[in-house]
XYZ file of C-alpha atoms in Angstrom:
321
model
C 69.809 -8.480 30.582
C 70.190 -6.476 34.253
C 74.304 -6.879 35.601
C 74.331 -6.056 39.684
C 77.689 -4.146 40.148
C 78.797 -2.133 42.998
C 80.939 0.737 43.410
C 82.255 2.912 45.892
C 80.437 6.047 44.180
C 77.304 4.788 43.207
C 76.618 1.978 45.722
C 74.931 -1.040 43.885
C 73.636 -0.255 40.447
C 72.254 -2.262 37.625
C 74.260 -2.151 33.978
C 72.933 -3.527 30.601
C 74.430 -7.019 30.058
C 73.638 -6.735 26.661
C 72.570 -4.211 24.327
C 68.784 -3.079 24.970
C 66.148 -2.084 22.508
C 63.886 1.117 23.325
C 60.463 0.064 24.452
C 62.239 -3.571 25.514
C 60.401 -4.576 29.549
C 63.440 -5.101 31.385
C 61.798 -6.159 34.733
C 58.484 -7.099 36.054
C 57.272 -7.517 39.367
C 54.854 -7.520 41.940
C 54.888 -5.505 45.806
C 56.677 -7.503 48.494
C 53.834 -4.955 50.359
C 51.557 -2.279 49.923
C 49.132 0.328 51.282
C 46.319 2.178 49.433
C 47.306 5.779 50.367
C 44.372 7.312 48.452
C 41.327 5.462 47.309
C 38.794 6.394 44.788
C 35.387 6.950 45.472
C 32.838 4.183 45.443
C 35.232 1.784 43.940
C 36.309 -1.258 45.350
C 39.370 -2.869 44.975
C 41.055 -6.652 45.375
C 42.573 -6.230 48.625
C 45.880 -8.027 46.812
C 46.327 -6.437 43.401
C 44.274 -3.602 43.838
C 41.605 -4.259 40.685
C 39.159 -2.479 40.106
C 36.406 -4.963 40.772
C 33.961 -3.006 38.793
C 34.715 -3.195 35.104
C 32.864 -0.914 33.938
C 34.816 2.214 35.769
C 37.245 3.401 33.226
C 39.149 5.843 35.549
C 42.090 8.194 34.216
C 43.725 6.883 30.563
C 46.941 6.846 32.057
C 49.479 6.245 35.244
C 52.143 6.766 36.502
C 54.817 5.413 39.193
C 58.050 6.702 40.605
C 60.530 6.059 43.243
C 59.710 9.349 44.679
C 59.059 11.343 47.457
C 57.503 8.236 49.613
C 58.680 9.333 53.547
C 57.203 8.904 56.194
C 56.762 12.132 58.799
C 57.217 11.583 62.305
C 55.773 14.979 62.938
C 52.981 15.648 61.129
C 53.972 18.970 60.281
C 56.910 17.585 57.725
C 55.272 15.216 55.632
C 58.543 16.148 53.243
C 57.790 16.678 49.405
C 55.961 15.017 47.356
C 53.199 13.999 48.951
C 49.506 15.263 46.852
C 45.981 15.445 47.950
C 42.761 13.887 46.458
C 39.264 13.595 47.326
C 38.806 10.201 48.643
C 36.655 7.906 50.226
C 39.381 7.321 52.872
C 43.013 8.242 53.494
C 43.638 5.042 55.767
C 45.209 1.840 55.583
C 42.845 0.344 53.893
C 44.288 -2.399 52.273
C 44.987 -4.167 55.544
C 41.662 -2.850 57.540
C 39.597 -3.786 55.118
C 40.533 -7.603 55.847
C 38.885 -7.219 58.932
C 35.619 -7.613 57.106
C 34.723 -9.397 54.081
C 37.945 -8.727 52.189
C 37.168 -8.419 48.225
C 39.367 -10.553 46.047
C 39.628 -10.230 41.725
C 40.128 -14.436 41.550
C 41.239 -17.328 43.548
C 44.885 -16.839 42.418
C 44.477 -13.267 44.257
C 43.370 -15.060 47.508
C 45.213 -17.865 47.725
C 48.377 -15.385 47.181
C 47.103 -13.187 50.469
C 46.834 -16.420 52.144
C 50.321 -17.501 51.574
C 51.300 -13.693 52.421
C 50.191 -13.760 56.016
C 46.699 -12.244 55.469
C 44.885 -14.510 58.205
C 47.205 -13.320 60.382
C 46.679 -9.762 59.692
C 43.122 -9.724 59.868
C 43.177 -11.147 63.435
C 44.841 -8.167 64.402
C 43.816 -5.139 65.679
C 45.828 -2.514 64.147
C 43.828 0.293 64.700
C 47.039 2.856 66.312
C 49.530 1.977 63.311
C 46.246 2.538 61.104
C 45.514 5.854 62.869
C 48.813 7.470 62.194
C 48.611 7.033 58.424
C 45.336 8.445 58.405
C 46.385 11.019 60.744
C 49.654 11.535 60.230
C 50.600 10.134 56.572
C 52.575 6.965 58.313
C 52.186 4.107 56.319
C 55.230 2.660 56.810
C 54.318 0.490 60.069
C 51.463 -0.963 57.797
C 54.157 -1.963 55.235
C 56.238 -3.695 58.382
C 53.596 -5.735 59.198
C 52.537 -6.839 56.532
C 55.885 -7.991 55.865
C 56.473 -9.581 59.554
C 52.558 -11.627 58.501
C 54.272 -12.615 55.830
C 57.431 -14.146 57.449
C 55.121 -15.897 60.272
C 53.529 -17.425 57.215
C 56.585 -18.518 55.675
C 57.774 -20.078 59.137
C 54.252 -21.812 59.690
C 54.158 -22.701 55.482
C 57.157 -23.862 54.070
C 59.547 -23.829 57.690
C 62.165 -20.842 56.528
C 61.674 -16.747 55.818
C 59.716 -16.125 52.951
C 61.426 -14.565 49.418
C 59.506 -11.433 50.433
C 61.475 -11.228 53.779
C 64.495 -11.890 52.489
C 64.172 -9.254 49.619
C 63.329 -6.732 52.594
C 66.551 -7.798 54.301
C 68.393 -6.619 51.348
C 67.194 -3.010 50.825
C 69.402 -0.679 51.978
C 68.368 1.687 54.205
C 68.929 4.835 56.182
C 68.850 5.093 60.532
C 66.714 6.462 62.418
C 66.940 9.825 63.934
C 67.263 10.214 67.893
C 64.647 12.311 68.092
C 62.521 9.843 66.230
C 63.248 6.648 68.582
C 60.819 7.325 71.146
C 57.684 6.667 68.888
C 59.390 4.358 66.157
C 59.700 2.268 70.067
C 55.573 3.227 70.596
C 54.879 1.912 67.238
C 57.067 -1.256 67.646
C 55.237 -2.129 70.551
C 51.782 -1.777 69.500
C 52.645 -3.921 66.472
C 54.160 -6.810 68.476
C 51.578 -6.287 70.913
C 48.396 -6.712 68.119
C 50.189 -9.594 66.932
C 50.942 -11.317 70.390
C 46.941 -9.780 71.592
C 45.731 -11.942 68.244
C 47.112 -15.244 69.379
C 48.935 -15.047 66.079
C 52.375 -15.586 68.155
C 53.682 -15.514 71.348
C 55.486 -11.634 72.221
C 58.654 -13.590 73.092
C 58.925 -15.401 69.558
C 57.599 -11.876 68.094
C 60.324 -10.015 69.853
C 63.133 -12.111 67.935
C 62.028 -12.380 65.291
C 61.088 -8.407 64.595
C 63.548 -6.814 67.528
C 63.321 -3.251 67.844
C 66.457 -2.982 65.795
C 64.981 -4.769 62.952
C 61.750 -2.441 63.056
C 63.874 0.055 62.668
C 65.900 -1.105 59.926
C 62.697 -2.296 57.994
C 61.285 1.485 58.379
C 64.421 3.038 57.044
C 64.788 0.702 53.734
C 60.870 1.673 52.864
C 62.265 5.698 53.357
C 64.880 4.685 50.774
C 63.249 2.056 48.139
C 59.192 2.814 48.762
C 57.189 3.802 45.428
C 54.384 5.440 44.573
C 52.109 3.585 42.543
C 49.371 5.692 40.607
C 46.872 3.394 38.876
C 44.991 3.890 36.225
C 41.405 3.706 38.175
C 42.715 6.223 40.729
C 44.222 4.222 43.482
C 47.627 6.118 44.706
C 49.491 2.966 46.748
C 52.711 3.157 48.682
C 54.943 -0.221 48.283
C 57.965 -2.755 48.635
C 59.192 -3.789 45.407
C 61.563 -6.771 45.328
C 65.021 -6.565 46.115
C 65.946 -5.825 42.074
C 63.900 -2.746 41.082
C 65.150 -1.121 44.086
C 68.699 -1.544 42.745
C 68.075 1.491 39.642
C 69.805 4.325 40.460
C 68.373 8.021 40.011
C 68.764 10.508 36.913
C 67.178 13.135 36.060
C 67.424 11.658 32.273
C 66.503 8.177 32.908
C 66.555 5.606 30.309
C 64.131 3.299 32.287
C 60.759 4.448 33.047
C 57.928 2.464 35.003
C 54.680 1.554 33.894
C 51.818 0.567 35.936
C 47.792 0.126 34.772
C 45.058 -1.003 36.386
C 47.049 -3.450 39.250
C 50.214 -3.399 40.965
C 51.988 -4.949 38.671
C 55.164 -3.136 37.943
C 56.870 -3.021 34.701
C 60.401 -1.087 34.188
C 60.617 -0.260 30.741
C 63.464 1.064 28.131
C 63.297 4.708 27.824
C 65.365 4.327 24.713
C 68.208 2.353 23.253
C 71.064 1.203 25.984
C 74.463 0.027 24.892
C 75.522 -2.533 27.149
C 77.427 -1.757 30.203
C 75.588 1.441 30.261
C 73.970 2.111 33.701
C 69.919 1.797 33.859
C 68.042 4.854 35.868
C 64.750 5.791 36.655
C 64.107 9.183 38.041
C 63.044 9.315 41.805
C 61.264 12.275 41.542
C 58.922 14.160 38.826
C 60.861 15.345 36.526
C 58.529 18.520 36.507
C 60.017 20.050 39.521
C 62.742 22.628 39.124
C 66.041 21.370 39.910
C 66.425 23.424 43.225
C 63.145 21.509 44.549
C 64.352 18.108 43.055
C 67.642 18.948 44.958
C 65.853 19.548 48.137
C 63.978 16.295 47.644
C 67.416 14.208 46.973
C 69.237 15.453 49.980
C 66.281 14.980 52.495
C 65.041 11.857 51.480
C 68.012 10.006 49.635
C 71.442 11.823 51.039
C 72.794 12.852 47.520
C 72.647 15.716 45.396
C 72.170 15.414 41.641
C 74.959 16.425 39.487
C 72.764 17.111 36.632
C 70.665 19.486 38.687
C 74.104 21.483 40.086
C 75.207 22.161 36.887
C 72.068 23.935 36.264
C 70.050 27.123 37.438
C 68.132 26.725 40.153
C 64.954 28.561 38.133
C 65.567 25.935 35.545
C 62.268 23.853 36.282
C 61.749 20.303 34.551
C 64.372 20.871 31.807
C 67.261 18.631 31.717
């Protein structure tokens, strides 16, 4: 159904293979890794999925996801666009602190998953200065890296090779780091290793190849380009990872692929309306609400491109296209 071409213009995009019905699910996946950016009150969630474990909350009637506006501020002060508030019972990594007590799970399958993902290791740690900048700061990024780097110590202690996770997260493209940014991007790659190695999970050495500062670096530049937003239907906002192929759709601001998310993570990328094959499948990386000067801003901060859609219109011209 999904052809992976490449171009010199448009970098690696996915066509139709075939003719596609409206309404037709043309992908569905689950986060290599996450982070619960906002949290409901006095709910509480599977620390994998992110259920609801009370059934009888009902939440918001609908959701909604996008590749958009997920960047991570090394200043505080330029958090970029995007980024809304909501009374919460916390703003922090939760989904990774809260393993350092008794984790809630939905089911077995739910456990056993975090178990193959590294979560043992993680909970051994003491992340408490990568957690601190996403509550103070809005990084959540770091938490994303390690849970990926628990996940390929798993993979290497499980089944002897780099986990499909890992290897989806070596794929993402992704942007470099800023000078000016090095100096704590080397601060935060330090206390990460440094948990681990403190945790007995690994020694430093081993750690140090296996997530070199250059790699840290790369990991936090492809979750700048390919992070979503995930708005659930109970309330939960979560930051993610997606697999290697959902991170391959290309922006428009008339997208005939939308994404659908309801009460988990679960991700489902969904016909906007009828494709003729070879056509090119986009989702929009932004809301398609904002005018086209602030979606503009948005593409050439974040992403490096400017929307031709959005040139050809006035800049006063909000969410019509």
């Amino acid at each position: 159904m999904l052809k992976l071409v490449v171009s010199a213009t448009r970098g690696r995009s996915l066509l139709a293979a075939r003719p596609i019905k409206q309404g037709e699910k043309l992908l569905d996946c689950h986060p290599i890794a996450s982070v619960v950016k906002q949290h409901p009150e006095l709910v509480t969630l599977c620390a994998r999925c992110i259920r609801d474990l009370d059934p009888t909350n009902t939440g918001p009637q609908s959701s909604t996801s996008a590749k958009q506006a997920e960047t991570d501020a090394i200043h505080p002060s330029s958090t970029g666009p995007g980024h809304t508030s909501l009374k919460n019972r916390s703003d922090t990594g939760t989904l990774i602190e809260d393993r350092q007590l008794a984790t809630p799970f939905c089911s077995d399958a739910c456990r056993a998953e975090a178990t193959a993902n590294g979560w043992d290791f993680l909970a051994r740690c003491d992340l408490t200065p990568l957690h601190k900048l996403h509550r103070e700061e809005g990084r959540k990024f770091p938490l994303l890296v390690a849970q990926l780097l628990a996940g390929l110590l798993a993979g290497l202690k499980q089944i002897g090779k780099p986990p499909s996770a890992w290897q989806d997260a070596m794929l993402l493209c992704h942007s470099n780091m800023h000078d000016e940014a090095m100096p704590q991007v080397r601060r935060e790659h330090a206390s990460l290793l440094g948990a681990f190695a403190d945790a007995g999970v690994a020694p430093l050495s081993t750690l140090d190849v296996l997530l070199p500062l250059s790699r840290y670096s790369q990991l936090l530049g492809a979750c700048q380009l390919n992070a979503f937003e995930l708005r659930l239907r109970h309330g939960a906002v979560v930051s993610c990872l997606l697999p290697a192929s959902a991170s391959f759709f290309n922006h428009s601001c008339e997208p005939n692929v939308l994404i659908d998310v309801a009460q988990t993570t679960r991700v489902a990328f969904i016909a906007a309306n009828d494709v003729d094959e070879g056509d090119e499948l986009c989702i929009s990386y932004c809301e398609l609400g904002l005018a086209c000067d602030e979606r503009q801003h948005l593409f050439q901060y974040k992403y490096g491109f400017a929307c031709e859609l959005c040139d050809a219109k006035p800049a006063t011209q909000a969410g019509q296209v």
